[in-house]
């Protein structure tokens, strides 16, 4: 059923007691609102349908939560019903209500986030495309023309095909098709055409390897829980290249065999093309369709995929964090690949964590959850060690391939002429001579992190944010990576009038230029947010690596996450220490994970791999453990630090971020809130207020108050006081509640 069928208009209000609809308006309102239901709409109103309601002087979109009998005196009338059937089934609607309560976020905003464009607005609607489908009739008459006979024979073999598919086989077929329809040898019908960027090309060949002993043991535990149809959280801890994806594929195959659906989450859209290709290769059958959901798709593509999922036409959904809201009617398994990644945490607005919501959703629908990673989050690994989560281990690479040899290149006391140490330059030259591929990680975009005046030491800062502007030489401009402010670099220093303005440090753009000068014959490409903005750019770079058309790929952390490039035998890391200096207790964990993950891109094919990590802190445990591929040693050192300070997993956090345009007002109101919370903070430690690490962002001053407790209930009880205090805030101030924060920036 099309959710955008012509809406029904309202009638007059009933003078008698009538059903009343509780509606979550898709707006930042604290509570749902009640509306009277006109007689003409009563048969159509049910939980999960979208409605148009009056809100102040405007009309707004909402979702019906409940319908109950009562007097409608004084209640405003619903205006329209937009769906003939519930767009959000009861289990998904209840899941979203529970998620909104946990994160203390308005339910209407949660529902807006869950719905795709075209379904979450009354002003922006996405068109539904149609196409003609031709099918042979039982007629035994032989058409007179040669082209007519060829087209008819092809269609009889296919059964049914769209005009686009026919035109791909037979140029300009319109006249032929029209004549065959006139002769009643073909029937034609209009059908909805789904916009899908991944299905234009035929699926690749599928390799079905025999599971290793570790894979088989893991699958046995997964299949046992699938057969029992019970909620079963599992941590699949496998070294890089150990075949975690094959475990996913076989577990999902068993799920589909039960008639249930599967959801696969990835942290970055850059990972989606390779994963989709593998799933399409394995699940080719028409009744095992794969849909993709992520922000890199157009509104129309997301809209079509979402509606196909809601109609039950999709067996497997693959996507980034928002795919956790896919309306799968009978979800049997959820896979969270690279579960440790911060990309699963929404950074603004509703600050949910897709991994945690995956556990909640699976619990509510009795599904299996597989959390997969070579570097599990400390909290996930701790749950596995304490028995709260089943532990599945893949300790070796497939086919017995060795993990890459990792060397730490000590830069302390050395002055480099460029971004690369001589050891790494030499290794790159050797790899090029062997016609092998190399990958370089530098987690900074642009040409240089900042411009520096050599005469007075001044730098150029964003007028809206507390951060230096990144210099881009290709465009000759300075850019802020937080608010996108751009300015041209001046000819003279505005502070001292000096003319010695030089780029300081290196970003991916500068590294690309340096490599091009050092290796003029090499085919060099760059993968970062600047080069992958254009649609299809991710896929083009991945295909270039797979086809051997790229010799050296430079990138930010995008290149470290889950890519499988069998030709890469050398990985170099530039600026490995940068993330260690973040003001965050998770900085060592992030550094260890990033280095281990990027090292794992080397040696995944038949040739062994080698990794060189440039560092000024070669003795830091995050680096030494990463060099040994020793997750357990890192965990043991890091968990002791967490235990002593009461940080997760031994404690729980909520971060309150107060922001506004007037610094003094933000600071004073923050102090008021902290004082009020101190008075009622039984079992909760209140830290702050203190300026955020990024104290000014997009023109707003930011202070934070950190709430810390050994258990969750006292924290959530304290948030009731926060909610009451927030209602008294002037409109110039905003208070964001971040439950289970991942960073304190």
Short mmCIF file of C-alpha atoms in Angstrom, two decimals, residues 34-313:
data_model
loop_
_atom_site.label_atom_id
_atom_site.label_comp_id
_atom_site.label_asym_id
_atom_site.label_seq_id
_atom_site.Cartn_x
_atom_site.Cartn_y
_atom_site.Cartn_z
CA UNK A 34 -4.22 14.67 22.21
CA UNK A 35 -6.53 15.34 19.27
CA UNK A 36 -10.17 14.66 18.56
CA UNK A 37 -10.83 12.32 15.64
CA UNK A 38 -13.47 13.45 13.11
CA UNK A 39 -16.08 10.77 12.29
CA UNK A 40 -14.83 10.42 8.72
CA UNK A 41 -11.37 9.44 9.95
CA UNK A 42 -12.18 7.09 12.82
CA UNK A 43 -11.93 3.87 10.84
CA UNK A 44 -8.52 4.87 9.50
CA UNK A 45 -6.87 5.92 12.76
CA UNK A 46 -4.62 3.34 14.36
CA UNK A 47 -1.21 3.42 16.06
CA UNK A 48 1.67 3.88 13.65
CA UNK A 49 -0.10 5.92 10.95
CA UNK A 50 1.03 9.42 10.10
CA UNK A 51 -1.43 12.27 10.53
CA UNK A 52 -1.49 16.00 9.87
CA UNK A 53 -2.54 17.99 12.92
CA UNK A 54 -2.90 21.66 13.83
CA UNK A 55 -0.04 22.97 15.97
CA UNK A 56 -0.41 26.60 16.93
CA UNK A 57 -1.05 28.47 13.69
CA UNK A 58 0.50 25.87 11.45
CA UNK A 59 -0.05 22.31 10.37
CA UNK A 60 2.42 19.65 11.51
CA UNK A 61 3.13 15.99 10.89
CA UNK A 62 2.70 13.46 13.65
CA UNK A 63 2.47 9.75 14.34
CA UNK A 64 -0.46 8.22 16.23
CA UNK A 65 0.68 6.44 19.39
CA UNK A 66 -2.60 5.37 20.94
CA UNK A 67 -6.36 5.64 20.46
CA UNK A 68 -8.58 5.74 23.54
CA UNK A 69 -12.17 6.70 24.26
CA UNK A 70 -12.95 9.93 26.08
CA UNK A 71 -14.56 13.32 25.80
CA UNK A 72 -13.13 15.50 23.07
CA UNK A 73 -14.32 18.78 24.57
CA UNK A 74 -11.82 21.51 23.79
CA UNK A 75 -9.55 19.27 21.73
CA UNK A 76 -8.56 20.32 18.25
CA UNK A 77 -9.40 18.06 15.33
CA UNK A 78 -7.03 15.92 13.32
CA UNK A 79 -6.75 17.26 9.81
CA UNK A 80 -5.62 14.34 7.61
CA UNK A 81 -4.61 10.70 7.72
CA UNK A 82 -1.71 10.02 5.35
CA UNK A 83 -1.40 6.22 5.55
CA UNK A 84 -3.90 3.48 4.84
CA UNK A 85 -1.80 1.06 6.93
CA UNK A 86 0.55 1.76 9.86
CA UNK A 87 3.87 3.05 8.60
CA UNK A 88 5.51 2.10 11.90
CA UNK A 89 4.47 -1.37 13.08
CA UNK A 90 3.72 -1.77 16.80
CA UNK A 91 7.04 -3.43 17.71
CA UNK A 92 9.09 -0.72 15.98
CA UNK A 93 6.95 2.05 17.46
CA UNK A 94 7.36 0.65 20.96
CA UNK A 95 11.10 0.27 20.41
CA UNK A 96 11.37 3.94 19.41
CA UNK A 97 9.36 5.03 22.45
CA UNK A 98 11.71 3.06 24.71
CA UNK A 99 14.77 4.55 22.98
CA UNK A 100 13.42 8.09 23.35
CA UNK A 101 12.90 7.54 27.08
CA UNK A 102 16.40 6.13 27.61
CA UNK A 103 18.13 9.02 25.82
CA UNK A 104 15.74 11.63 27.29
CA UNK A 105 14.94 13.02 23.87
CA UNK A 106 11.56 14.23 22.55
CA UNK A 107 9.69 11.34 20.97
CA UNK A 108 8.62 13.41 17.97
CA UNK A 109 12.25 14.17 17.11
CA UNK A 110 13.11 10.50 17.54
CA UNK A 111 10.38 9.54 15.07
CA UNK A 112 11.57 12.19 12.63
CA UNK A 113 15.07 10.71 12.78
CA UNK A 114 13.75 7.20 12.21
CA UNK A 115 11.70 8.08 9.12
CA UNK A 116 13.36 8.75 5.75
CA UNK A 117 12.97 11.96 3.77
CA UNK A 118 9.61 12.03 2.05
CA UNK A 119 7.88 10.44 5.01
CA UNK A 120 8.99 12.84 7.77
CA UNK A 121 7.72 16.10 6.30
CA UNK A 122 4.46 17.51 4.96
CA UNK A 123 6.29 20.08 2.83
CA UNK A 124 8.86 17.79 1.15
CA UNK A 125 7.54 14.70 -0.54
CA UNK A 126 9.52 12.36 -2.73
CA UNK A 127 7.95 11.20 -5.97
CA UNK A 128 7.21 7.52 -6.56
CA UNK A 129 8.60 6.43 -9.94
CA UNK A 130 6.94 3.87 -12.17
CA UNK A 131 8.02 1.79 -15.14
CA UNK A 132 6.40 -0.44 -17.75
CA UNK A 133 6.75 -4.20 -17.38
CA UNK A 134 6.15 -6.49 -20.36
CA UNK A 135 5.08 -10.13 -20.04
CA UNK A 136 4.37 -12.68 -22.82
CA UNK A 137 0.77 -13.87 -23.15
CA UNK A 138 -0.17 -17.55 -23.74
CA UNK A 139 -0.73 -16.72 -27.42
CA UNK A 140 0.85 -19.26 -29.81
CA UNK A 141 0.77 -16.93 -32.82
CA UNK A 142 4.19 -16.31 -34.40
CA UNK A 143 4.86 -12.60 -35.05
CA UNK A 144 5.79 -11.66 -38.64
CA UNK A 145 8.94 -9.55 -38.03
CA UNK A 146 12.40 -10.87 -37.18
CA UNK A 147 12.90 -8.26 -34.39
CA UNK A 148 9.47 -9.07 -33.03
CA UNK A 149 10.31 -12.78 -32.85
CA UNK A 150 13.67 -12.06 -31.17
CA UNK A 151 12.15 -9.78 -28.51
CA UNK A 152 9.27 -12.20 -27.85
CA UNK A 153 11.62 -15.18 -27.53
CA UNK A 154 13.82 -13.28 -25.10
CA UNK A 155 10.84 -12.23 -23.00
CA UNK A 156 9.45 -15.78 -22.93
CA UNK A 157 12.77 -16.91 -21.53
CA UNK A 158 12.83 -14.10 -18.94
CA UNK A 159 9.14 -14.21 -18.00
CA UNK A 160 8.85 -10.44 -17.46
CA UNK A 161 11.13 -7.46 -18.02
CA UNK A 162 11.06 -3.69 -17.73
CA UNK A 163 11.35 -1.33 -20.67
CA UNK A 164 14.84 -0.35 -19.47
CA UNK A 165 15.97 -4.00 -19.38
CA UNK A 166 14.58 -4.65 -22.85
CA UNK A 167 16.20 -1.50 -24.23
CA UNK A 168 19.56 -2.68 -22.86
CA UNK A 169 19.25 -5.83 -25.03
CA UNK A 170 17.46 -4.41 -28.10
CA UNK A 171 18.13 -0.80 -29.16
CA UNK A 172 15.00 1.32 -29.79
CA UNK A 173 12.46 -1.44 -29.01
CA UNK A 174 9.45 0.86 -28.60
CA UNK A 175 7.82 0.22 -31.97
CA UNK A 176 8.37 -3.54 -31.67
CA UNK A 177 6.85 -3.66 -28.19
CA UNK A 178 3.89 -1.53 -29.23
CA UNK A 179 3.13 -3.90 -32.12
CA UNK A 180 3.44 -7.03 -29.95
CA UNK A 181 0.99 -5.51 -27.46
CA UNK A 182 -1.42 -4.71 -30.31
CA UNK A 183 -1.15 -8.35 -31.49
CA UNK A 184 -1.93 -9.40 -27.88
CA UNK A 185 1.31 -11.35 -27.69
CA UNK A 186 2.52 -9.16 -24.81
CA UNK A 187 0.71 -7.69 -21.83
CA UNK A 188 1.97 -4.49 -20.24
CA UNK A 189 1.51 -3.09 -16.75
CA UNK A 190 2.74 -0.12 -14.76
CA UNK A 191 4.77 -0.96 -11.64
CA UNK A 192 6.70 1.04 -9.12
CA UNK A 193 10.38 1.41 -10.01
CA UNK A 194 12.77 1.24 -7.09
CA UNK A 195 15.74 3.58 -7.17
CA UNK A 196 18.77 1.53 -6.13
CA UNK A 197 22.35 2.59 -6.91
CA UNK A 198 23.89 -0.80 -6.08
CA UNK A 199 21.87 -3.02 -8.36
CA UNK A 200 22.72 -1.60 -11.76
CA UNK A 201 25.70 -3.95 -12.13
CA UNK A 202 25.37 -7.74 -12.07
CA UNK A 203 26.38 -9.38 -8.78
CA UNK A 204 29.95 -10.70 -8.62
CA UNK A 205 30.84 -14.36 -8.39
CA UNK A 206 30.52 -15.87 -4.94
CA UNK A 207 33.29 -17.82 -3.27
CA UNK A 208 31.95 -20.18 -0.62
CA UNK A 209 34.97 -21.14 1.47
CA UNK A 210 34.91 -24.07 3.84
CA UNK A 211 34.71 -22.64 7.39
CA UNK A 212 37.83 -22.85 9.51
CA UNK A 213 37.68 -24.62 12.87
CA UNK A 214 37.23 -21.27 14.66
CA UNK A 215 34.52 -20.18 12.23
CA UNK A 216 32.70 -23.48 12.62
CA UNK A 217 32.71 -23.24 16.42
CA UNK A 218 31.37 -19.70 16.26
CA UNK A 219 28.65 -20.69 13.78
CA UNK A 220 27.50 -23.58 15.93
CA UNK A 221 26.80 -21.24 18.84
CA UNK A 222 25.03 -18.74 16.57
CA UNK A 223 22.89 -21.41 14.90
CA UNK A 224 21.91 -22.87 18.27
CA UNK A 225 20.54 -19.50 19.41
CA UNK A 226 18.82 -18.90 16.07
CA UNK A 227 17.08 -22.25 16.34
CA UNK A 228 15.89 -21.39 19.86
CA UNK A 229 14.57 -17.99 18.61
CA UNK A 230 15.85 -16.23 21.70
CA UNK A 231 17.67 -12.99 22.36
CA UNK A 232 21.38 -13.81 22.29
CA UNK A 233 24.08 -11.09 22.31
CA UNK A 234 27.44 -12.33 21.03
CA UNK A 235 30.85 -10.73 20.62
CA UNK A 236 32.70 -12.05 17.56
CA UNK A 237 36.31 -11.14 18.32
CA UNK A 238 38.41 -11.96 15.29
CA UNK A 239 41.81 -10.69 14.22
CA UNK A 240 41.85 -8.69 10.99
CA UNK A 241 41.40 -11.00 8.00
CA UNK A 242 40.05 -13.89 10.09
CA UNK A 243 36.80 -14.25 8.12
CA UNK A 244 34.21 -12.51 10.28
CA UNK A 245 32.14 -11.63 7.20
CA UNK A 246 31.84 -15.31 6.25
CA UNK A 247 30.42 -16.00 9.71
CA UNK A 248 27.91 -13.20 9.14
CA UNK A 249 26.92 -14.61 5.75
CA UNK A 250 26.33 -18.15 6.97
CA UNK A 251 24.46 -17.00 10.09
CA UNK A 252 22.22 -14.79 7.95
CA UNK A 253 21.62 -17.65 5.52
CA UNK A 254 20.31 -19.73 8.43
CA UNK A 255 18.13 -16.82 9.55
CA UNK A 256 16.57 -16.49 6.09
CA UNK A 257 15.95 -20.22 6.12
CA UNK A 258 13.68 -19.63 9.11
CA UNK A 259 11.71 -17.06 7.13
CA UNK A 260 13.11 -14.17 9.18
CA UNK A 261 15.04 -11.04 8.14
CA UNK A 262 18.54 -9.74 8.82
CA UNK A 263 19.99 -6.32 9.56
CA UNK A 264 23.69 -5.53 9.02
CA UNK A 265 25.14 -2.28 10.39
CA UNK A 266 28.44 -0.74 9.27
CA UNK A 267 30.04 2.37 10.80
CA UNK A 268 30.92 4.15 7.55
CA UNK A 269 29.17 4.37 4.20
CA UNK A 270 32.61 3.84 2.64
CA UNK A 271 32.35 0.19 3.71
CA UNK A 272 28.95 -0.35 2.15
CA UNK A 273 29.83 -1.07 -1.52
CA UNK A 274 32.21 -3.95 -0.78
CA UNK A 275 29.85 -5.48 1.77
CA UNK A 276 26.82 -5.11 -0.50
CA UNK A 277 28.73 -6.81 -3.32
CA UNK A 278 29.54 -9.81 -1.10
CA UNK A 279 25.95 -10.11 0.09
CA UNK A 280 24.54 -9.81 -3.42
CA UNK A 281 26.93 -12.50 -4.57
CA UNK A 282 25.81 -14.85 -1.80
CA UNK A 283 22.09 -14.07 -1.84
CA UNK A 284 21.17 -13.88 -5.51
CA UNK A 285 17.67 -15.35 -5.33
CA UNK A 286 14.71 -13.06 -6.00
CA UNK A 287 13.20 -13.85 -2.59
CA UNK A 288 16.40 -12.80 -0.80
CA UNK A 289 16.56 -9.16 -1.81
CA UNK A 290 19.08 -6.81 -0.23
CA UNK A 291 18.30 -3.16 0.53
CA UNK A 292 20.74 -0.41 1.49
CA UNK A 293 20.04 2.49 3.86
CA UNK A 294 22.51 5.28 4.59
CA UNK A 295 22.88 9.07 4.29
CA UNK A 296 24.96 8.85 1.12
CA UNK A 297 21.90 7.82 -0.90
CA UNK A 298 19.53 10.29 -2.49
CA UNK A 299 16.19 10.99 -0.80
CA UNK A 300 14.46 8.94 -3.49
CA UNK A 301 16.75 5.94 -3.05
CA UNK A 302 16.27 5.91 0.72
CA UNK A 303 12.54 6.44 0.35
CA UNK A 304 12.15 3.52 -2.06
CA UNK A 305 14.29 1.20 0.05
CA UNK A 306 12.43 2.06 3.25
CA UNK A 307 9.03 1.45 1.71
CA UNK A 308 10.13 -1.85 0.15
CA UNK A 309 11.34 -2.96 3.59
CA UNK A 310 8.04 -1.94 5.19
CA UNK A 311 6.12 -3.99 2.59
CA UNK A 312 8.11 -7.11 3.52
CA UNK A 313 9.86 -7.34 0.14
#
